[in-house]
Coordinates of C-alpha atoms in Angstrom, one line a residue:
X1 CA -42.8 108.3 -42.0
X2 CA -39.3 106.5 -41.6
X3 CA -36.8 108.0 -39.4
X4 CA -33.3 108.0 -41.2
X5 CA -31.6 109.5 -38.0
X6 CA -29.5 106.6 -37.6
X7 CA -27.9 106.8 -40.9
X8 CA -27.2 110.6 -40.5
X9 CA -25.4 109.6 -37.1
X10 CA -23.5 106.6 -39.0
X11 CA -22.0 108.5 -41.8
X12 CA -21.0 111.4 -39.6
X13 CA -19.2 108.9 -37.4
X14 CA -17.6 107.4 -40.5
X15 CA -16.1 111.0 -41.1
X16 CA -15.4 112.3 -37.5
X17 CA -13.8 108.9 -36.7
X18 CA -11.4 109.3 -39.8
X19 CA -12.6 106.1 -41.4
X20 CA -13.2 108.0 -44.8
X21 CA -13.0 111.5 -46.1
X22 CA -16.5 111.8 -47.1
X23 CA -19.5 109.7 -48.1
X24 CA -23.1 109.9 -49.4
X25 CA -26.1 107.5 -49.1
X26 CA -29.3 107.6 -51.1
X27 CA -32.5 105.5 -50.7
X28 CA -35.4 105.1 -53.0
X29 CA -38.7 103.2 -53.1
X30 CA -41.1 103.0 -55.8
X31 CA -40.2 106.2 -57.9
X32 CA -39.5 108.3 -55.0
X33 CA -36.1 109.5 -53.2
X34 CA -36.8 109.0 -49.6
X35 CA -33.5 109.9 -48.3
X36 CA -30.2 111.3 -49.2
X37 CA -27.5 112.1 -46.7
X38 CA -23.8 113.2 -46.9
X39 CA -21.0 113.9 -44.8
X40 CA -17.4 115.0 -45.2
X41 CA -15.5 116.2 -48.0
X42 CA -15.6 115.6 -51.8
X43 CA -12.2 117.2 -51.9
X44 CA -10.2 118.0 -48.6
X45 CA -7.8 120.5 -49.9
X46 CA -10.3 122.8 -51.2
X47 CA -12.9 122.2 -48.5
X48 CA -15.6 121.1 -51.1
X49 CA -18.3 119.3 -49.1
X50 CA -20.1 116.1 -50.5
X51 CA -23.5 117.1 -51.5
X52 CA -26.5 115.3 -53.5
X53 CA -24.6 116.3 -56.7
X54 CA -21.2 115.0 -56.1
X55 CA -20.3 112.3 -58.5
X56 CA -18.1 109.4 -57.5
X57 CA -15.9 107.1 -59.4
X58 CA -17.5 103.9 -59.7
X59 CA -14.8 101.3 -60.7
X60 CA -16.5 97.7 -60.7
X61 CA -20.1 98.9 -60.2
X62 CA -19.5 100.6 -63.7
X63 CA -20.4 97.0 -65.0
X64 CA -23.9 97.1 -63.9
X65 CA -25.1 99.4 -66.4
X66 CA -23.2 96.9 -68.8
X67 CA -25.2 94.0 -67.7
X68 CA -28.5 95.7 -67.5
X69 CA -28.0 96.8 -71.0
X70 CA -27.1 93.4 -72.2
X71 CA -30.5 92.3 -70.7
X72 CA -32.1 94.8 -73.0
X73 CA -30.5 93.3 -75.9
X74 CA -31.4 89.8 -75.0
X75 CA -34.9 91.0 -74.9
X76 CA -34.5 92.2 -78.5
X77 CA -33.6 88.6 -79.6
X78 CA -30.1 89.3 -80.6
X79 CA -28.4 86.5 -78.7
X80 CA -28.8 83.7 -76.4
X81 CA -26.8 83.2 -73.1
X82 CA -26.0 79.7 -74.3
X83 CA -24.4 80.9 -77.5
X84 CA -20.7 80.6 -78.0
X85 CA -18.8 83.8 -78.0
X86 CA -17.3 83.0 -81.3
X87 CA -20.8 83.5 -83.0
X88 CA -20.3 87.3 -82.4
X89 CA -16.4 87.7 -81.7
X90 CA -14.8 85.0 -84.0
X91 CA -11.3 85.3 -82.7
X92 CA -12.7 83.0 -79.7
X93 CA -13.3 80.1 -81.7
X94 CA -10.2 78.2 -80.9
X95 CA -9.3 79.1 -77.4
X96 CA -7.7 76.7 -75.5
X97 CA -7.0 76.1 -71.8
X98 CA -4.0 75.2 -69.6
X99 CA -3.8 72.0 -67.8
X100 CA -1.3 70.5 -65.3
X101 CA 0.1 67.1 -66.4
X102 CA 0.6 64.3 -63.6
X103 CA 4.4 65.2 -63.8
X104 CA 3.7 68.9 -63.0
X105 CA 4.4 70.1 -66.6
X106 CA 1.9 72.7 -67.7
X107 CA 0.5 72.3 -71.0
X108 CA -2.5 73.3 -73.2
X109 CA -5.4 71.4 -74.7
X110 CA -8.5 72.3 -76.4
X111 CA -11.7 73.4 -74.4
X112 CA -14.4 70.5 -74.1
X113 CA -16.7 73.1 -74.9
X114 CA -16.6 76.7 -76.3
X115 CA -17.1 79.6 -73.9
X116 CA -20.4 81.0 -73.9
X117 CA -21.8 84.1 -73.4
X118 CA -23.2 83.1 -70.1
X119 CA -19.7 82.0 -68.8
X120 CA -18.4 85.4 -69.7
X121 CA -21.1 87.2 -67.9
X122 CA -21.0 84.9 -64.8
X123 CA -17.4 85.3 -64.5
X124 CA -16.8 81.6 -65.4
X125 CA -14.6 81.8 -68.5
X126 CA -11.3 81.4 -66.9
X127 CA -9.5 84.9 -67.4
X128 CA -8.6 87.1 -64.5
X129 CA -8.1 90.9 -64.7
X130 CA -5.3 92.2 -66.7
X131 CA -5.7 96.1 -67.2
X132 CA -1.9 96.5 -67.0
X133 CA 1.1 94.0 -67.3
X134 CA 1.6 92.1 -64.1
X135 CA 5.4 92.0 -63.4
X136 CA 4.7 88.8 -61.2
X137 CA 2.1 87.1 -62.8
X138 CA 0.4 84.0 -60.6
X139 CA -0.5 82.0 -63.4
X140 CA 0.4 81.1 -66.8
X141 CA -2.8 82.8 -68.1
X142 CA -2.0 86.0 -66.4
X143 CA 1.5 85.9 -67.7
X144 CA 0.1 85.4 -71.2
X145 CA -2.5 88.1 -70.8
X146 CA 0.3 90.6 -69.2
X147 CA 2.5 89.9 -72.4
X148 CA -0.4 90.7 -74.8
X149 CA -1.3 93.9 -72.8
X150 CA 2.4 95.0 -73.0
X151 CA 2.4 94.7 -76.7
X152 CA -0.9 96.7 -77.0
X153 CA 0.2 99.6 -74.8
X154 CA 3.7 100.0 -76.8
X155 CA 1.2 101.2 -79.3
X156 CA -0.7 103.7 -76.9
X157 CA -4.0 103.8 -75.1
X158 CA -6.0 100.9 -76.0
X159 CA -9.7 100.1 -76.6
X160 CA -11.6 97.3 -74.7
X161 CA -12.2 95.8 -78.2
X162 CA -8.7 95.6 -78.9
X163 CA -7.9 94.1 -75.7
X164 CA -10.5 91.4 -76.1
X165 CA -9.3 90.6 -79.5
X166 CA -6.0 90.5 -78.4
X167 CA -6.6 87.9 -75.6
X168 CA -8.7 85.3 -77.5
X169 CA -5.7 83.1 -78.2
X170 CA -4.7 83.2 -74.4
X171 CA -5.2 79.7 -72.9
X172 CA -7.8 80.0 -70.0
X173 CA -7.2 78.9 -66.5
X174 CA -9.9 76.1 -66.4
X175 CA -12.9 74.5 -68.4
X176 CA -15.1 77.4 -68.8
X177 CA -18.3 76.9 -66.3
X178 CA -16.3 74.8 -63.8
X179 CA -15.1 77.5 -61.6
X180 CA -15.7 81.2 -60.8
X181 CA -13.1 84.0 -61.3
X182 CA -13.8 87.6 -61.2
X183 CA -12.1 89.1 -63.9
X184 CA -11.9 89.8 -67.9
X185 CA -15.6 88.3 -68.2
X186 CA -16.7 91.9 -68.0
X187 CA -14.6 93.3 -70.9
X188 CA -15.8 90.4 -72.9
X189 CA -19.5 91.4 -72.1
X190 CA -19.0 95.2 -72.7
X191 CA -17.2 94.3 -76.2
X192 CA -20.3 92.1 -77.0
X193 CA -22.6 94.8 -76.3
X194 CA -20.5 97.1 -78.4
X195 CA -20.6 94.6 -81.2
X196 CA -24.6 94.3 -80.9
X197 CA -25.0 98.2 -80.7
X198 CA -22.1 99.1 -83.3
X199 CA -20.8 101.9 -81.0
X200 CA -18.7 102.3 -78.0
X201 CA -19.8 101.1 -74.6
X202 CA -19.8 104.7 -73.0
X203 CA -22.1 105.7 -76.1
X204 CA -24.5 102.9 -75.3
X205 CA -24.5 104.0 -71.6
X206 CA -25.5 107.4 -72.4
X207 CA -28.4 106.4 -74.9
X208 CA -29.6 103.3 -73.3
X209 CA -29.7 104.6 -69.6
X210 CA -28.1 108.0 -68.6
X211 CA -30.5 110.1 -70.9
X212 CA -33.7 107.9 -70.6
X213 CA -33.2 107.8 -66.6
X214 CA -32.3 111.4 -66.6
X215 CA -29.2 110.8 -64.9
X216 CA -27.9 114.6 -64.8
X217 CA -25.0 113.6 -62.6
X218 CA -23.6 111.0 -64.4
X219 CA -20.9 110.8 -67.1
X220 CA -18.2 108.3 -68.2
X221 CA -15.5 111.1 -68.5
X222 CA -14.4 114.0 -66.1
X223 CA -15.2 117.2 -68.1
X224 CA -15.0 121.0 -67.7
X225 CA -18.7 120.8 -67.0
X226 CA -18.6 118.4 -64.3
X227 CA -15.2 118.4 -62.8
X228 CA -16.4 120.5 -59.8
X229 CA -18.8 117.7 -59.1
X230 CA -16.3 114.7 -59.3
X231 CA -15.2 113.3 -55.8
X232 CA -11.3 113.2 -55.3
X233 CA -9.9 109.9 -54.6
X234 CA -7.8 109.4 -51.7
X235 CA -5.5 106.8 -50.2
X236 CA -5.9 106.3 -46.6
X237 CA -2.6 106.5 -44.7
X238 CA -4.2 106.1 -41.2
X239 CA -7.2 107.6 -39.1
X240 CA -8.1 110.7 -40.7
X241 CA -5.0 111.0 -42.8
X242 CA -5.9 110.9 -46.3
X243 CA -3.6 111.5 -49.4
X244 CA -4.8 112.6 -52.9
X245 CA -4.2 110.0 -55.5
X246 CA -3.8 110.3 -59.2
X247 CA -6.5 108.0 -60.5
X248 CA -6.0 106.4 -63.7
X249 CA -9.7 106.1 -64.3
X250 CA -10.3 109.9 -63.9
X251 CA -9.8 110.5 -67.7
X252 CA -11.0 113.3 -70.0
X253 CA -12.4 112.8 -73.4
X254 CA -9.3 114.1 -75.2
X255 CA -6.8 111.8 -73.3
X256 CA -8.1 108.4 -74.5
X257 CA -10.2 106.7 -77.4
X258 CA -14.0 106.5 -77.3
X259 CA -13.7 102.9 -77.2
X260 CA -11.6 102.8 -74.1
X261 CA -12.6 100.8 -71.0
X262 CA -15.4 103.2 -69.5
X263 CA -15.5 104.3 -66.0
X264 CA -18.7 105.5 -64.7
X265 CA -18.8 109.0 -62.4
X266 CA -22.3 109.2 -60.9
X267 CA -24.0 110.6 -57.5
X268 CA -25.4 108.3 -55.2
X269 CA -28.9 109.7 -56.1
X270 CA -28.5 108.8 -59.7
X271 CA -27.2 105.4 -59.1
X272 CA -30.2 104.7 -56.8
X273 CA -32.5 105.5 -59.6
X274 CA -30.8 103.0 -62.0
X275 CA -31.1 100.5 -59.0
X276 CA -34.6 101.4 -58.3
X277 CA -35.6 100.8 -61.9
X278 CA -34.3 97.1 -61.2
X279 CA -36.1 96.7 -57.7
X280 CA -39.2 97.7 -59.6
X281 CA -38.8 94.9 -61.9
X282 CA -37.4 96.9 -64.8
X283 CA -39.5 100.0 -64.9
X284 CA -39.3 103.6 -63.7
X285 CA -41.8 106.5 -63.8
X286 CA -43.8 104.7 -66.2
X287 CA -41.3 103.6 -68.6
X288 CA -40.2 100.1 -69.2
X289 CA -36.7 99.3 -69.3
X290 CA -36.7 95.5 -68.8
X291 CA -39.0 92.8 -68.3
X292 CA -39.5 91.7 -64.7
X293 CA -38.5 88.0 -65.8
X294 CA -35.2 89.5 -67.3
X295 CA -34.3 91.5 -64.3
X296 CA -35.1 88.2 -62.1
X297 CA -32.7 86.2 -64.6
X298 CA -30.0 88.7 -64.1
X299 CA -29.6 88.2 -60.5
X300 CA -30.6 84.6 -60.4
X301 CA -27.7 82.8 -58.8
X302 CA -25.6 80.9 -61.2
X303 CA -23.1 79.2 -59.1
X304 CA -23.0 75.5 -57.8
X305 CA -21.1 74.3 -54.7
X306 CA -17.7 74.4 -56.3
X307 CA -18.0 77.9 -57.8
X308 CA -19.5 79.3 -54.5
X309 CA -16.3 78.1 -52.8
X310 CA -14.5 80.4 -55.2
X311 CA -16.6 83.1 -54.7
X312 CA -17.2 83.5 -50.9
X313 CA -15.1 85.4 -48.6
X314 CA -16.1 87.4 -45.3
X315 CA -17.4 90.5 -47.1
X316 CA -19.5 88.2 -49.6
X317 CA -20.6 85.7 -47.1
X318 CA -24.2 84.7 -48.0
X319 CA -24.2 85.8 -51.5
X320 CA -24.1 83.9 -55.0
X321 CA -23.6 85.4 -58.2
X322 CA -25.9 85.9 -61.1
X323 CA -25.4 87.4 -64.5
X324 CA -23.2 90.4 -63.4
X325 CA -25.1 90.7 -60.0
X326 CA -24.4 89.3 -56.6
X327 CA -27.5 88.1 -55.1
X328 CA -28.4 87.1 -51.5
X329 CA -28.7 83.3 -50.9
X330 CA -29.1 83.2 -47.0
X331 CA -29.3 85.5 -44.0
X332 CA -27.1 83.4 -41.6
X333 CA -24.1 85.4 -42.3
X334 CA -25.7 88.6 -40.8
X335 CA -27.5 90.1 -43.6
X336 CA -30.8 91.5 -42.5
X337 CA -32.4 92.0 -45.8
X338 CA -34.4 89.8 -47.9
X339 CA -33.1 86.7 -49.5
X340 CA -32.8 87.9 -53.2
X341 CA -31.4 91.2 -52.5
X342 CA -29.0 91.9 -55.5
X343 CA -26.3 94.5 -56.3
X344 CA -22.5 95.0 -56.3
X345 CA -19.3 96.9 -54.9
X346 CA -17.2 99.2 -56.6
X347 CA -13.3 99.0 -55.5
X348 CA -13.1 102.8 -54.6
X349 CA -15.9 102.2 -51.8
X350 CA -19.1 101.8 -53.7
X351 CA -22.1 99.8 -52.5
X352 CA -25.3 99.4 -54.1
X353 CA -28.3 97.0 -53.4
X354 CA -32.0 96.6 -54.5
X355 CA -34.7 94.7 -52.6
X356 CA -37.1 93.3 -55.0
X357 CA -39.5 92.4 -52.3
X358 CA -40.0 95.7 -50.6
X359 CA -39.0 97.4 -53.8
X360 CA -36.4 99.8 -52.5
X361 CA -32.8 100.6 -53.4
X362 CA -29.7 102.1 -51.7
X363 CA -26.5 103.3 -52.9
X364 CA -23.5 104.1 -50.6
X365 CA -20.4 105.9 -52.1
X366 CA -17.0 106.9 -50.8
X367 CA -13.7 107.1 -53.0
X368 CA -11.0 105.7 -51.1
X369 CA -8.3 102.8 -51.1
X370 CA -8.2 100.7 -49.3
X371 CA -11.9 101.0 -49.5
X372 CA -12.4 99.3 -45.9
X373 CA -15.7 97.8 -47.5
X374 CA -16.7 95.2 -45.0
X375 CA -16.2 98.0 -42.1
X376 CA -18.4 100.6 -44.1
X377 CA -20.8 98.6 -46.2
X378 CA -22.0 96.1 -43.8
X379 CA -22.8 98.7 -41.3
X380 CA -24.6 100.9 -43.6
X381 CA -26.6 97.5 -45.0
X382 CA -27.5 96.7 -41.3
X383 CA -28.9 100.3 -40.5
X384 CA -31.0 100.6 -43.8
X385 CA -32.4 97.5 -43.7
X386 CA -33.4 98.1 -40.0
X387 CA -35.1 101.3 -41.0
X388 CA -36.7 100.1 -44.5
X389 CA -37.9 96.6 -43.2

């Protein structure tokens, strides 16, 4: 019997020390929830505490659902990762790239090869994020994307399909595959899923994962039926000083089109179920969702030395990046889990990871900006792996 007291003590220290307002941890192994712990408040003002049903805003960890579903579609023979995007999204056939001439002039020229699905999924397509127009764009690509977004938003709320179509004629920052850049590749991937499934991505989430895995504390909208479970987002002003923020991701079904960019609201326990399915090699409670080879493919490192230089920072030290999932390449930077562990992080304070060797998963969650991810996540990681291994 494993002793999880160290996790209880750690998350209480987070809240008591004022590093976050409230958090939850879930650990699974096999098909069993081994541990769930929570501390602090889901909503400070109402004194509503975090519990096993608390649904946290996921931000970027929402993408993991998209990538897993893309793996399912791949197994149905509907595409190859080597396929050019324009096979399925025709607007992307003649995309160009920016180049800097020897005299410093910026120009455009055709790509050496078309952007492939792999380039988009592995974040090597050369497009940064642009959810809203950037008033001080740092690159010509971001400037062009910002102009496109400004034009789209004049018409009202956008769908990801509209955004992806609009960005197709924006010159990318580099030759696809030559560098790693976190950004718009995830939107392209989402629209590919919508194209193959012929329905909005949030509906695909529900049909492919939320309902089959019985994720009862998961949704892509805040609704009357779940709003009392949704965790409030806070801005941290100082130790123990948190200010409620208006989060543009916290949307009700009547305020945005069905095809708008989805954001997942889910409990730590339910996200651990999803990660456990992957840790098990694609199966959960006797049902096969993905082949074990497909799961391994999704977290196989795609980055060479040049792309790893783009990817690595203090928080990501030791990891590479696969087809949507980061994957541990070495323990030398202070990771005490197995090489091959995989997962991702959400910008509001989410950290999820699966261990394919010992077949366990962990989900840690808080909703706070700045999320102070290195402080919280690496400590949780160290304690969990010390208990589980």
